[in-house]
PDB file of C-alpha atoms in Angstrom:
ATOM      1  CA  UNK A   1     -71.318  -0.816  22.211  1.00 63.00           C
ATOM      2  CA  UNK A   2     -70.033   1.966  19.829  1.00 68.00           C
ATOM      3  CA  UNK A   3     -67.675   3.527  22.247  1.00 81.00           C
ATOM      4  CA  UNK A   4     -66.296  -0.108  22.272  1.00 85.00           C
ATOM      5  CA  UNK A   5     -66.097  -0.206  18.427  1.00 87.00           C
ATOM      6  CA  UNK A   6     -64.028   3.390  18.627  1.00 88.00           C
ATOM      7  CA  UNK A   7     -61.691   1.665  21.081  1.00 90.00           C
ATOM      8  CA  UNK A   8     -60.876  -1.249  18.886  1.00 90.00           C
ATOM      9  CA  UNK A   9     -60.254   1.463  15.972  1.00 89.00           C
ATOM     10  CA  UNK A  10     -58.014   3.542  18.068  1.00 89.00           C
ATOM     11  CA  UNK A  11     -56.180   0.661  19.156  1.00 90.00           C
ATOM     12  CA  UNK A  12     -55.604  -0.859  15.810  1.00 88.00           C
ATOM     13  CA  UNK A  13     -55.230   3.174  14.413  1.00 88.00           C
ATOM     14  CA  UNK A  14     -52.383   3.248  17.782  1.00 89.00           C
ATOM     15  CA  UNK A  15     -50.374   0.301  16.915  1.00 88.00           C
ATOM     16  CA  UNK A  16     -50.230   0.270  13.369  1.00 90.00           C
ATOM     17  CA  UNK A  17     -50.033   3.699  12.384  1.00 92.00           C
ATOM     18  CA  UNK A  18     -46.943   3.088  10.574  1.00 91.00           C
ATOM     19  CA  UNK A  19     -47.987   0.684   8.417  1.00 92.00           C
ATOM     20  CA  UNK A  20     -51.176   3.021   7.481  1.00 92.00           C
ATOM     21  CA  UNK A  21     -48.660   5.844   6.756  1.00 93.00           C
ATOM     22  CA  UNK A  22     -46.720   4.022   4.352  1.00 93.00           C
ATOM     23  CA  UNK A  23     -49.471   2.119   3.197  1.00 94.00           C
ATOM     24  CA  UNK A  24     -50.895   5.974   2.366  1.00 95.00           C
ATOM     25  CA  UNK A  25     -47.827   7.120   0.589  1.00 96.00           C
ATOM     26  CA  UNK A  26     -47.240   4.223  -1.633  1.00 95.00           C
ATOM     27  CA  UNK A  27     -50.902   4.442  -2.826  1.00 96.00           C
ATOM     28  CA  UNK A  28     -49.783   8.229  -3.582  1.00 96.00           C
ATOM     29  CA  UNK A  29     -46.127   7.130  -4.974  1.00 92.00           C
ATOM     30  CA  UNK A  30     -47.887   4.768  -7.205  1.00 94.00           C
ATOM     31  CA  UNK A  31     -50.910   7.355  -8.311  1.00 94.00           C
ATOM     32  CA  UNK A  32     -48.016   9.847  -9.150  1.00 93.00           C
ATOM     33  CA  UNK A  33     -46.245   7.376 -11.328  1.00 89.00           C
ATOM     34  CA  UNK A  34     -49.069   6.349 -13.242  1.00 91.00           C
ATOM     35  CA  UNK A  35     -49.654  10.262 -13.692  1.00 91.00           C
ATOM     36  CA  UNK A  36     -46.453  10.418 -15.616  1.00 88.00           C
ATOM     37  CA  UNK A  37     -45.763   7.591 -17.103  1.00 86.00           C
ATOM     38  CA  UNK A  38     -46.668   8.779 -20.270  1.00 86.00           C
ATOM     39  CA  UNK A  39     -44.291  11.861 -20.078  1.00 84.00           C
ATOM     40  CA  UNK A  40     -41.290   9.159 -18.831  1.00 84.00           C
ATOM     41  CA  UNK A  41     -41.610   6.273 -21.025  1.00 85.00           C
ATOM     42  CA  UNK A  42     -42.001   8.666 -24.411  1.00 86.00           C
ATOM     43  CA  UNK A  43     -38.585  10.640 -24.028  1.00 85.00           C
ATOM     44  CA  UNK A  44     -35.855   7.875 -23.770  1.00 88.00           C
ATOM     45  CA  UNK A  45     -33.415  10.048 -22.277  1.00 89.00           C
ATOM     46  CA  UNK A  46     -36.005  10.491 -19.400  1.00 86.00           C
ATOM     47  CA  UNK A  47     -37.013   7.239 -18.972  1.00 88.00           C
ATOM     48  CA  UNK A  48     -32.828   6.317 -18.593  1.00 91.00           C
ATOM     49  CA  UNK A  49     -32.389   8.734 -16.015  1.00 91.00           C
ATOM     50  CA  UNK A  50     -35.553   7.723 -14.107  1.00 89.00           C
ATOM     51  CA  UNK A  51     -34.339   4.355 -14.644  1.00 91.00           C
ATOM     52  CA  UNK A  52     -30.442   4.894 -13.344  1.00 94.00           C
ATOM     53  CA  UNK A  53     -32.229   7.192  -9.967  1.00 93.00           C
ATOM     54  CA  UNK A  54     -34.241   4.136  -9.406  1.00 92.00           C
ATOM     55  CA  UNK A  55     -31.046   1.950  -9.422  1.00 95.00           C
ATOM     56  CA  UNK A  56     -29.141   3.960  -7.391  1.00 96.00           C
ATOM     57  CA  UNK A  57     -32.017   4.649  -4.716  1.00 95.00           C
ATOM     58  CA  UNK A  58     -32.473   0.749  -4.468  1.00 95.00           C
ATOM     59  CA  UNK A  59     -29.098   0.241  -3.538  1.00 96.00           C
ATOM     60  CA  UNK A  60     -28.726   2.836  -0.978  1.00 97.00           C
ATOM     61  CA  UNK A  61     -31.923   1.524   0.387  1.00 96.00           C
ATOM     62  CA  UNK A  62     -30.353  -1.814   0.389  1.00 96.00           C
ATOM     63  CA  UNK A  63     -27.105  -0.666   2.323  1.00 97.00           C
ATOM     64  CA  UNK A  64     -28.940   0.978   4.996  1.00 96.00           C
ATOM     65  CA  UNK A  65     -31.445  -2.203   5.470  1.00 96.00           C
ATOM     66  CA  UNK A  66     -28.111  -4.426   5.719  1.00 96.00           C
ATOM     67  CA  UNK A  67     -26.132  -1.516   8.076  1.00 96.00           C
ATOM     68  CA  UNK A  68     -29.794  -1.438  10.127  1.00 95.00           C
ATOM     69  CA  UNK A  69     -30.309  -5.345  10.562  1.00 95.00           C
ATOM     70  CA  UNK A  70     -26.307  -5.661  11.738  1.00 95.00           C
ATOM     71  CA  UNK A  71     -27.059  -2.577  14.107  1.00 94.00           C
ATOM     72  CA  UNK A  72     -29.940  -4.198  15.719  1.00 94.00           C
ATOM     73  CA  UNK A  73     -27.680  -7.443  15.958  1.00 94.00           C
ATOM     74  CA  UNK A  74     -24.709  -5.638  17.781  1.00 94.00           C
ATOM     75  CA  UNK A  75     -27.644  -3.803  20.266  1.00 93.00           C
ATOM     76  CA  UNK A  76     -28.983  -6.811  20.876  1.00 93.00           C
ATOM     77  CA  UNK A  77     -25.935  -8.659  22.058  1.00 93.00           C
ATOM     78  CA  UNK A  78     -24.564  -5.807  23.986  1.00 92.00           C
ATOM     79  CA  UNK A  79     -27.737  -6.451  26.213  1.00 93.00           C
ATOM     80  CA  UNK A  80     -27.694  -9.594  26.263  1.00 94.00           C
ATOM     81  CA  UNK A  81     -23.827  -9.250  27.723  1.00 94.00           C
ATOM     82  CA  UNK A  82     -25.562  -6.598  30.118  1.00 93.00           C
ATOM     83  CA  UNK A  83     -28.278  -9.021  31.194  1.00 94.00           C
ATOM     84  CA  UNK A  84     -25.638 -12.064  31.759  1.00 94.00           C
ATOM     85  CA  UNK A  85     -23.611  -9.735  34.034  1.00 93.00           C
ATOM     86  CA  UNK A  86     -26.446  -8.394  36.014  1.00 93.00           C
ATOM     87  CA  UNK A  87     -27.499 -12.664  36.424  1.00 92.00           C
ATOM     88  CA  UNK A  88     -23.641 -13.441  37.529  1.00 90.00           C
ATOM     89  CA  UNK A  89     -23.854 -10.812  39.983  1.00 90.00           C
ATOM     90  CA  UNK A  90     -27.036 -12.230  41.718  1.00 90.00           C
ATOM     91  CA  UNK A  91     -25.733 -15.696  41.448  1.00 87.00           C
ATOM     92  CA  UNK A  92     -22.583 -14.305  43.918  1.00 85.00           C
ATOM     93  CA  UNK A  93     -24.800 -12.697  45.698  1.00 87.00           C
ATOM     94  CA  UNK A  94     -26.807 -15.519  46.248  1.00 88.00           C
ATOM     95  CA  UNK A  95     -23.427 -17.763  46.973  1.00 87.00           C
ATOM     96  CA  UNK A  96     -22.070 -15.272  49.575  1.00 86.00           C
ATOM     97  CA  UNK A  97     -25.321 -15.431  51.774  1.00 89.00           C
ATOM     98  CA  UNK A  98     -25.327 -19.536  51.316  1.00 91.00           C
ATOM     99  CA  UNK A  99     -21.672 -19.917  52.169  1.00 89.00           C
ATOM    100  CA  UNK A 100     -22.565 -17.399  55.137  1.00 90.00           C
ATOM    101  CA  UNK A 101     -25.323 -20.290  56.287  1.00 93.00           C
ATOM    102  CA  UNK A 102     -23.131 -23.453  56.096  1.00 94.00           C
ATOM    103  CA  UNK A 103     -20.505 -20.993  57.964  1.00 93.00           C
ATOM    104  CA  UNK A 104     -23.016 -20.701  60.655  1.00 95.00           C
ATOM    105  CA  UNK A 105     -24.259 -24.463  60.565  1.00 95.00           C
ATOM    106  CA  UNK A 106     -20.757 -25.370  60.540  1.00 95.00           C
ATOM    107  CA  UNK A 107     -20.102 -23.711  63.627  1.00 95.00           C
ATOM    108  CA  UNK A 108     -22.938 -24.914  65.333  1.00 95.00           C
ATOM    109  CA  UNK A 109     -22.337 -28.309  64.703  1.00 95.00           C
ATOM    110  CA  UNK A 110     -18.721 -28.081  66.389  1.00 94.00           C
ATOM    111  CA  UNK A 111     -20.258 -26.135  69.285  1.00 94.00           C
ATOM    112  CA  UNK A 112     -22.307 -29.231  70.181  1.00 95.00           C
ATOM    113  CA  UNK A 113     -20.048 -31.893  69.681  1.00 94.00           C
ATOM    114  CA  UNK A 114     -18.003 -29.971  72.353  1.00 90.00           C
ATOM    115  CA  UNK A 115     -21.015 -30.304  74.525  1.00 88.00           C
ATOM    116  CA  UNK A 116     -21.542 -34.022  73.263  1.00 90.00           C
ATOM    117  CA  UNK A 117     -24.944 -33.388  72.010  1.00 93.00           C
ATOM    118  CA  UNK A 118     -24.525 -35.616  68.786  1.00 95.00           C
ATOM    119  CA  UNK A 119     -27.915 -35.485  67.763  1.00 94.00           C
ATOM    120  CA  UNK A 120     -28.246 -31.756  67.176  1.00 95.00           C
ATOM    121  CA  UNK A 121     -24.676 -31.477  66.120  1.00 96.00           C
ATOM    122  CA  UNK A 122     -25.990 -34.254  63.195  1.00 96.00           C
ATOM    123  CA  UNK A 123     -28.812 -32.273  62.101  1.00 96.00           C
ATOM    124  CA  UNK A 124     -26.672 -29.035  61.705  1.00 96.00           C
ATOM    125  CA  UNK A 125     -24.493 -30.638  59.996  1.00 96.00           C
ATOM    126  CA  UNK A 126     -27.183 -31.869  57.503  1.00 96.00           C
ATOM    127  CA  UNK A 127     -28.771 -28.773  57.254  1.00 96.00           C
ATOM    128  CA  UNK A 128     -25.047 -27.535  56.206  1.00 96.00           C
ATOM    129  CA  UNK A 129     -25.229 -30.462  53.728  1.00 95.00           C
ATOM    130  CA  UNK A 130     -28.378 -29.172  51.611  1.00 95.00           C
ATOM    131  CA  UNK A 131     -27.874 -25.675  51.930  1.00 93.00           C
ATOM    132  CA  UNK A 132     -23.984 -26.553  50.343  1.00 93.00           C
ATOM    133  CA  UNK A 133     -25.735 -28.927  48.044  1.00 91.00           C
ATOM    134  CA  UNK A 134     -27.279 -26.007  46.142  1.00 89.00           C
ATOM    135  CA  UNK A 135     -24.055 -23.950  44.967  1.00 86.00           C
ATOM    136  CA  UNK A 136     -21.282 -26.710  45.598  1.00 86.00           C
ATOM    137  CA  UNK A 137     -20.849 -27.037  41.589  1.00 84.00           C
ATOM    138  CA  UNK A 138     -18.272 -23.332  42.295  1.00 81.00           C
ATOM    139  CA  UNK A 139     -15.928 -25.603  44.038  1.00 82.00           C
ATOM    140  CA  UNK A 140     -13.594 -27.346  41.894  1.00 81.00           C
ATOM    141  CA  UNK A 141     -12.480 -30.690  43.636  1.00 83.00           C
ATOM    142  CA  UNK A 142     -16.014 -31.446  44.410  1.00 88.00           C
ATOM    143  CA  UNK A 143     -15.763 -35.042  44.532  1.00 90.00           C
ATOM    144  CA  UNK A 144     -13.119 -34.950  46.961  1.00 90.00           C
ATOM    145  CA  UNK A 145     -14.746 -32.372  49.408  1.00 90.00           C
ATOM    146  CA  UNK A 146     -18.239 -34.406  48.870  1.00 92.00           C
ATOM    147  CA  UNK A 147     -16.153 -37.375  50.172  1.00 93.00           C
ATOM    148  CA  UNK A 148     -15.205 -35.729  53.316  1.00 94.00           C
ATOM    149  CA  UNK A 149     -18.614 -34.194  53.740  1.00 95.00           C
ATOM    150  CA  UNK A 150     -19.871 -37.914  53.336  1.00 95.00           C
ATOM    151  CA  UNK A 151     -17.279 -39.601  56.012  1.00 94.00           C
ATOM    152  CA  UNK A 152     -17.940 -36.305  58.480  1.00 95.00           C
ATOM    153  CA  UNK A 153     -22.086 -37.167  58.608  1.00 95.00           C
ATOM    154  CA  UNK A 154     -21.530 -41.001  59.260  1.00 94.00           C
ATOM    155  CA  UNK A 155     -18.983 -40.426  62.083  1.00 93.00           C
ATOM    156  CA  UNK A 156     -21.753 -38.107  63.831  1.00 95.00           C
ATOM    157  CA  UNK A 157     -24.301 -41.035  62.311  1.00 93.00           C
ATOM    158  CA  UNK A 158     -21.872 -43.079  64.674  1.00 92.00           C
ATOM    159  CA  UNK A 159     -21.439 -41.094  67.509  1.00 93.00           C
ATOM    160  CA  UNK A 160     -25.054 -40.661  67.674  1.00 93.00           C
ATOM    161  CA  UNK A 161     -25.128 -44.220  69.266  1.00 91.00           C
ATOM    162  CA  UNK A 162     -22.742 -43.346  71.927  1.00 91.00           C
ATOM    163  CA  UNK A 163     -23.970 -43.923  75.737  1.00 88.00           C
ATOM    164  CA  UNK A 164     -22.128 -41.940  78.369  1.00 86.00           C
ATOM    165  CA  UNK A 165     -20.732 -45.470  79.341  1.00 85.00           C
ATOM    166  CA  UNK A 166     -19.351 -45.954  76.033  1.00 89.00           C
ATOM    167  CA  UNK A 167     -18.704 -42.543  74.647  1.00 91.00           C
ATOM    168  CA  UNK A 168     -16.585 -41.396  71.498  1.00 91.00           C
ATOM    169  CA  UNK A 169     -12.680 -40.757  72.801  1.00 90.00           C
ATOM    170  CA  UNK A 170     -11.147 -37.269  73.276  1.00 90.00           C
ATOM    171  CA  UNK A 171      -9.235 -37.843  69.683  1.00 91.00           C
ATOM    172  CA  UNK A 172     -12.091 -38.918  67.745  1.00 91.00           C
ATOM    173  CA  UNK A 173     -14.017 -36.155  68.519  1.00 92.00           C
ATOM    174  CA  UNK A 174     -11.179 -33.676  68.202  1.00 92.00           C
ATOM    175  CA  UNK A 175     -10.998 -35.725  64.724  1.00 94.00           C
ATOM    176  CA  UNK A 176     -14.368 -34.936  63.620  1.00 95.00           C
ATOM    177  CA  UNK A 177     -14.236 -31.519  64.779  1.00 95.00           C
ATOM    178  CA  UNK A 178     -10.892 -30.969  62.868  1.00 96.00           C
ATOM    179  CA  UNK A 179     -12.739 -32.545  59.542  1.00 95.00           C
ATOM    180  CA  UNK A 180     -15.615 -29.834  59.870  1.00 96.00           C
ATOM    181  CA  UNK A 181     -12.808 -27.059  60.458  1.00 95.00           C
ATOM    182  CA  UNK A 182     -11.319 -28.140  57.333  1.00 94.00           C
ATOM    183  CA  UNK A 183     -14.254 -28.020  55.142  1.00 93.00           C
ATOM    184  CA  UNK A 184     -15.184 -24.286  56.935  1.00 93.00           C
ATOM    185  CA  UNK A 185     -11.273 -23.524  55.854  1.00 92.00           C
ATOM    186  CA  UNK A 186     -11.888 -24.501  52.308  1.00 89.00           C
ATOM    187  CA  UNK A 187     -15.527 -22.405  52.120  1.00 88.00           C
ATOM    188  CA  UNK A 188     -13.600 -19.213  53.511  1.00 88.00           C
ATOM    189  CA  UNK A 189     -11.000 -19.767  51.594  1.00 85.00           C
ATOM    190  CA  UNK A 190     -13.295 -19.600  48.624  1.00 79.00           C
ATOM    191  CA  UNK A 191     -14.795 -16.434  49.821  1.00 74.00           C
ATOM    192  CA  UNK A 192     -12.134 -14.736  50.746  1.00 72.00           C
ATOM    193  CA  UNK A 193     -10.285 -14.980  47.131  1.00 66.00           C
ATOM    194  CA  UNK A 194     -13.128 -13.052  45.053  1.00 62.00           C
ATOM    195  CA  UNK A 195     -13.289  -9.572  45.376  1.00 54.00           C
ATOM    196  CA  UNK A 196     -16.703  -9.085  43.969  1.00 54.00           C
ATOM    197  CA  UNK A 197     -19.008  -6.194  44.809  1.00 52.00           C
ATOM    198  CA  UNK A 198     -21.858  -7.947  45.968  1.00 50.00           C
ATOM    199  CA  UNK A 199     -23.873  -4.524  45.667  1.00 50.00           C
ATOM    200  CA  UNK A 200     -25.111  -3.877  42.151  1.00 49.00           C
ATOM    201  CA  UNK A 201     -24.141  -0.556  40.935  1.00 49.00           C
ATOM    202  CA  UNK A 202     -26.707   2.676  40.322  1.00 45.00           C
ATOM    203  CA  UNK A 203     -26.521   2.179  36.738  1.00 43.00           C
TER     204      UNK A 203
ATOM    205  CA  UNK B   1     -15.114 -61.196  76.825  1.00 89.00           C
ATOM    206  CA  UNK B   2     -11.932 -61.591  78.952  1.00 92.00           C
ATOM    207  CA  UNK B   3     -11.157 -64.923  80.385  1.00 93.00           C
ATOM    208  CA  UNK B   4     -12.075 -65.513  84.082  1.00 94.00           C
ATOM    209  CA  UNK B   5      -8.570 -65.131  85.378  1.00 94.00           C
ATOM    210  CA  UNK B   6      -7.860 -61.459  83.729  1.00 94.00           C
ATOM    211  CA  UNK B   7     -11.393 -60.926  85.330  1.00 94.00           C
ATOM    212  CA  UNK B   8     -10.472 -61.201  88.858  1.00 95.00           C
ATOM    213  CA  UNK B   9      -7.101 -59.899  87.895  1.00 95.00           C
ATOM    214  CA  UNK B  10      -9.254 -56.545  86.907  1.00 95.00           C
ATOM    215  CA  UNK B  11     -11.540 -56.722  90.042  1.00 95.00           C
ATOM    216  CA  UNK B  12      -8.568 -57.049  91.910  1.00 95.00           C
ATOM    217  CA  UNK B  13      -6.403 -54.330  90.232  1.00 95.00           C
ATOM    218  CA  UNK B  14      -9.348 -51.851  90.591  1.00 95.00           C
ATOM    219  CA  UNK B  15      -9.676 -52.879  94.579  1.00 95.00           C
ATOM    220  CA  UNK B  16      -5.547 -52.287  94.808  1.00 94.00           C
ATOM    221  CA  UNK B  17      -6.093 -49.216  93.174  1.00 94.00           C
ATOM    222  CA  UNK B  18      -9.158 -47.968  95.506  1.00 93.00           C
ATOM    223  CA  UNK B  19      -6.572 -48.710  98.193  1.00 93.00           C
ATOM    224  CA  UNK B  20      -4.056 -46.511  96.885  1.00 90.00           C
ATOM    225  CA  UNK B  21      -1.692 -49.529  96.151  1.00 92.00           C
ATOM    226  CA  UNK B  22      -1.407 -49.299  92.454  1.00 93.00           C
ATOM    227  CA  UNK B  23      -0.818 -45.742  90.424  1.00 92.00           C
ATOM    228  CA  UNK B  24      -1.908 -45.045  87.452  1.00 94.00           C
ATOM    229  CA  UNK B  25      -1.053 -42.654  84.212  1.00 94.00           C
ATOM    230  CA  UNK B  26      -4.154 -41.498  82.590  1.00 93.00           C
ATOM    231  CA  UNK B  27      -3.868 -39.789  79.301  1.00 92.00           C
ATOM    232  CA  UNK B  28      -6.859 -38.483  78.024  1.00 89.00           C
ATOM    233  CA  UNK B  29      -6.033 -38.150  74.905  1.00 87.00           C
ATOM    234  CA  UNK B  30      -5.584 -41.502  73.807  1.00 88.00           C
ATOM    235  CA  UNK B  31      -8.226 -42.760  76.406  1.00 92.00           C
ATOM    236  CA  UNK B  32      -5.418 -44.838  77.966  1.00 94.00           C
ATOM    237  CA  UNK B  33      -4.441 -45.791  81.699  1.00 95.00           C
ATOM    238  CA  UNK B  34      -1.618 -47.229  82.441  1.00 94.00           C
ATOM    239  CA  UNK B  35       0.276 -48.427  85.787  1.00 93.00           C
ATOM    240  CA  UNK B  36       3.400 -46.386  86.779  1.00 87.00           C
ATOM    241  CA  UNK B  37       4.092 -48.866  90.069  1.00 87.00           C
ATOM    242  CA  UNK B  38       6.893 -51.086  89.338  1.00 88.00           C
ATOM    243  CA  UNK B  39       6.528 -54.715  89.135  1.00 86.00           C
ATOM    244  CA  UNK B  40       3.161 -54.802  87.078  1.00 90.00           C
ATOM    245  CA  UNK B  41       2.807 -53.700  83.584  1.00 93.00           C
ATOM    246  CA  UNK B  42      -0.821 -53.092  82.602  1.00 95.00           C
ATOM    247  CA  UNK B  43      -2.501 -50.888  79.899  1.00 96.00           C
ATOM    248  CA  UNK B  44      -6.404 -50.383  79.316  1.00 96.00           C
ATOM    249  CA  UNK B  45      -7.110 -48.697  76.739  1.00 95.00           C
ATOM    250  CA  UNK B  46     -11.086 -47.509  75.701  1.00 95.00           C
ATOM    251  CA  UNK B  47     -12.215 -47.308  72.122  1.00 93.00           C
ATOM    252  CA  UNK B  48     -15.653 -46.831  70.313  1.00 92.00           C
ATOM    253  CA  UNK B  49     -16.301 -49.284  67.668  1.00 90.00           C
ATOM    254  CA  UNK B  50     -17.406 -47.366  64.980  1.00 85.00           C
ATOM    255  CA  UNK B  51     -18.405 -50.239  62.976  1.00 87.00           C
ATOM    256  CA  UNK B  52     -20.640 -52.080  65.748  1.00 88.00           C
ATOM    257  CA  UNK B  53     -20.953 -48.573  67.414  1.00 88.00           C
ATOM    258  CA  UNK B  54     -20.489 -49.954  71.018  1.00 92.00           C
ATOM    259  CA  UNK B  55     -17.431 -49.276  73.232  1.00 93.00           C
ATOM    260  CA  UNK B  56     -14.802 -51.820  74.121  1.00 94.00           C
ATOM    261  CA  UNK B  57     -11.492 -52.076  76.332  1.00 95.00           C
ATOM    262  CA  UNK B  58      -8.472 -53.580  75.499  1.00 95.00           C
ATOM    263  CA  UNK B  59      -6.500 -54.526  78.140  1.00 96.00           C
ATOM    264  CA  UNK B  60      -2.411 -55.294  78.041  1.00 95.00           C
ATOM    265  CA  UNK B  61      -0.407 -57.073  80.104  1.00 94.00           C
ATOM    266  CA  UNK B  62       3.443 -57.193  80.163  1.00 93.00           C
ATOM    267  CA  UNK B  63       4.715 -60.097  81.841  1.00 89.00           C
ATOM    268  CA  UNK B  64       8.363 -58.764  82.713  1.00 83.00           C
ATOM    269  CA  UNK B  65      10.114 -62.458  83.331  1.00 85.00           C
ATOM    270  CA  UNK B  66       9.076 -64.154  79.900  1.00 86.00           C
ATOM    271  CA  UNK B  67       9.198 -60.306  78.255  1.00 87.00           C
ATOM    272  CA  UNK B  68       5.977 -61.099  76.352  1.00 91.00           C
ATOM    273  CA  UNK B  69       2.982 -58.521  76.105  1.00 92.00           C
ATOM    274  CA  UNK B  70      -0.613 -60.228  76.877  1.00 94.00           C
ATOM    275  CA  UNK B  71      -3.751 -58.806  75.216  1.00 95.00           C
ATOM    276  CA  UNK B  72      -7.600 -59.439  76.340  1.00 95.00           C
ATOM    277  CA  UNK B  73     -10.481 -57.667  74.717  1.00 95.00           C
ATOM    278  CA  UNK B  74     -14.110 -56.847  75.666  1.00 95.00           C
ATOM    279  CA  UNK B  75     -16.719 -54.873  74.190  1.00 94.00           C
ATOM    280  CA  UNK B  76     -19.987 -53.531  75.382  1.00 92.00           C
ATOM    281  CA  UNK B  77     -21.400 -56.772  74.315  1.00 92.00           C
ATOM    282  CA  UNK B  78     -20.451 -58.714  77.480  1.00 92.00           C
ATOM    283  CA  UNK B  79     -21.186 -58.406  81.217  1.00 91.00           C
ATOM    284  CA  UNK B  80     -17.450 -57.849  82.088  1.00 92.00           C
ATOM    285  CA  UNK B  81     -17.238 -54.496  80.067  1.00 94.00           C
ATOM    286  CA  UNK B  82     -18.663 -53.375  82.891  1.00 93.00           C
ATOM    287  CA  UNK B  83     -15.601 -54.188  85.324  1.00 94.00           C
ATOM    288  CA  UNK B  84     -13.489 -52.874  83.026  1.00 95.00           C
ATOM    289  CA  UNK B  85     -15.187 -49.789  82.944  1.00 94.00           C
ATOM    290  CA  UNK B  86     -14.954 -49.375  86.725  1.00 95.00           C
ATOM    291  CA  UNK B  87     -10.910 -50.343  86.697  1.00 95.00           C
ATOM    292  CA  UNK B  88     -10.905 -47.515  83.934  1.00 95.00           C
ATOM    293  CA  UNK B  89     -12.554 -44.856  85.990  1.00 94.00           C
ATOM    294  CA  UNK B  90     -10.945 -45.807  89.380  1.00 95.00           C
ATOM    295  CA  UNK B  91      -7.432 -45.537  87.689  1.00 94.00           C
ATOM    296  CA  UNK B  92      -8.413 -42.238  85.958  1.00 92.00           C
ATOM    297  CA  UNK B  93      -9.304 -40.999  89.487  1.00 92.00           C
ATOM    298  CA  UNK B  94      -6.038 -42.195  91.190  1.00 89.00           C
ATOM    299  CA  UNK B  95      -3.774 -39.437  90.110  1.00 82.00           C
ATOM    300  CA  UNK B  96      -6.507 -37.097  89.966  1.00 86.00           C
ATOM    301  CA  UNK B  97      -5.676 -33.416  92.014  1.00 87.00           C
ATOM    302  CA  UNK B  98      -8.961 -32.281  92.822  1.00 89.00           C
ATOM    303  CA  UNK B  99      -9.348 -28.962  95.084  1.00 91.00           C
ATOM    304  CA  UNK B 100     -10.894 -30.200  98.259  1.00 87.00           C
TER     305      UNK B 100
END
């Protein structure tokens, strides 16, 4: 129970030593004033010069709170412009290794139209959709591109209902595989522009 | 649904074919046959119907004397899509070069 008592101490004695420094030398500050106040306050020409160190010792200790306070500002926003680079840099990196997945879905989904296998060319193409969903606000004529995207899906919708006595004709499928080559064009396109190091550096 | 004339006319252009009386041009491309023996003009062309999502044939016929071009359509929806089917595939075959 007491060695619990002499923790709580320590910790308060721990994190607010400072304040019981102070708090100690002001008591002192203020016992040595009252000490000499009678010497001071009897001798004008003492008491002025006390007065005019006091003035000057205010101000100073004004300047360097004001020079302090903008100090902490300017550290404070220098990390902040550390901390929004360093959350940029993860953002690419997270955009490189999505764009790298709707590459590969892409892909896939032309590989199986080839083979006619509309179904699973569909859901690659949907799992392309969500995974472009996430970071598609980089692109800048997204409305136009989430047209496309939109027209692409219900032509596989639609050849999804082929038979093989009524399948989709040579140029509509070439058609649909163009569209998807278009939209892969655009993402590595994208890619290909920025040079950023995806690696963040040692320091 | 084609009318019961261009019917027969189909059976019987698909027999003619079998018998290697009629030629046809197939491009693939376009999913298009088309005669290349003189004397009868006749296109068939496939298409998938996006919109009803079931296949159909359109079949043209160019009638040389009057110099007017015929058209007859059927879709998956009828019993003679069927013929045309065949007729499609038999004239695809015809100028096929297969290796034995």
């Amino acid at each position: 129970m007491e060695n619990k008592k002499e923790i709580i101490i320590m910790n308060f004695l721990k994190s607010h030593w400072l304040r019981i420094t102070y708090s100690m030398i002001l008591i002192i500050s203020s016992y040595i004033a009252y000490c000499y106040s009678a010497d001071i306050t009897s001798d004008n020409i003492r008491l002025n010069k006390f007065s005019y160190i006091g003035t000057v010792a205010t101000i100073i200790a004004l300047l360097i709170a004001i020079f302090e306070i903008a100090q902490s500002i300017h550290a404070s926003k220098s990390i902040q412009k550390q901390a929004k680079e360093y959350l940029s840099r993860a953002e690419s990196l997270d955009h490189a290794s999505f764009s790298t997945e709707c590459l590969g879905n892409l892909d896939e989904a032309n590989s199986y139209i080839n083979n006619e296998n509309y179904n699973t060319s569909l859901k690659c193409f949907q799992h392309f959709r969500k995974t472009f969903s996430r970071f598609s606000y980089v692109f800048e004529n997204i409305d136009e591109l989430n047209k496309k995207i939109g027209e692409i899906e219900l032509s596989l919708h639609t050849a999804t209902q082929t038979t093989v006595s009524a399948p989709l004709t040579k140029i509509s499928r070439s058609n649909i595989q163009k569209d998807i080559i278009s939209i892969k064009n655009i993402l590595e396109e994208i890619y290909s522009k920025r040079k950023d190091n995806y690696v963040s550096p040692k320091n | 649904m084609f009318p019961q004339k261009i019917e027969e006319f189909v059976v019987a252009l698909g027999r003619k074919t079998s018998q290697g009386e009629i030629s046809w041009l197939y491009d693939d491309n376009n999913a298009t046959v088309q005669t290349t023996t003189p004397g009868i003009n006749v296109t068939l062309r496939y298409s998938f119907n996006e919109i009803k999502e079931v296949g159909e044939f359109v079949l043209f016929y160019r009638d040389e004397a009057d110099n007017k071009e015929y058209r007859f359509y059927t879709s998956q929806e009828w019993s003679d899509y069927n013929n045309a089917r065949l007729l499609f595939d038999i004239a695809q075959s015809s100028g096929i070069r297969l290796p034995f």
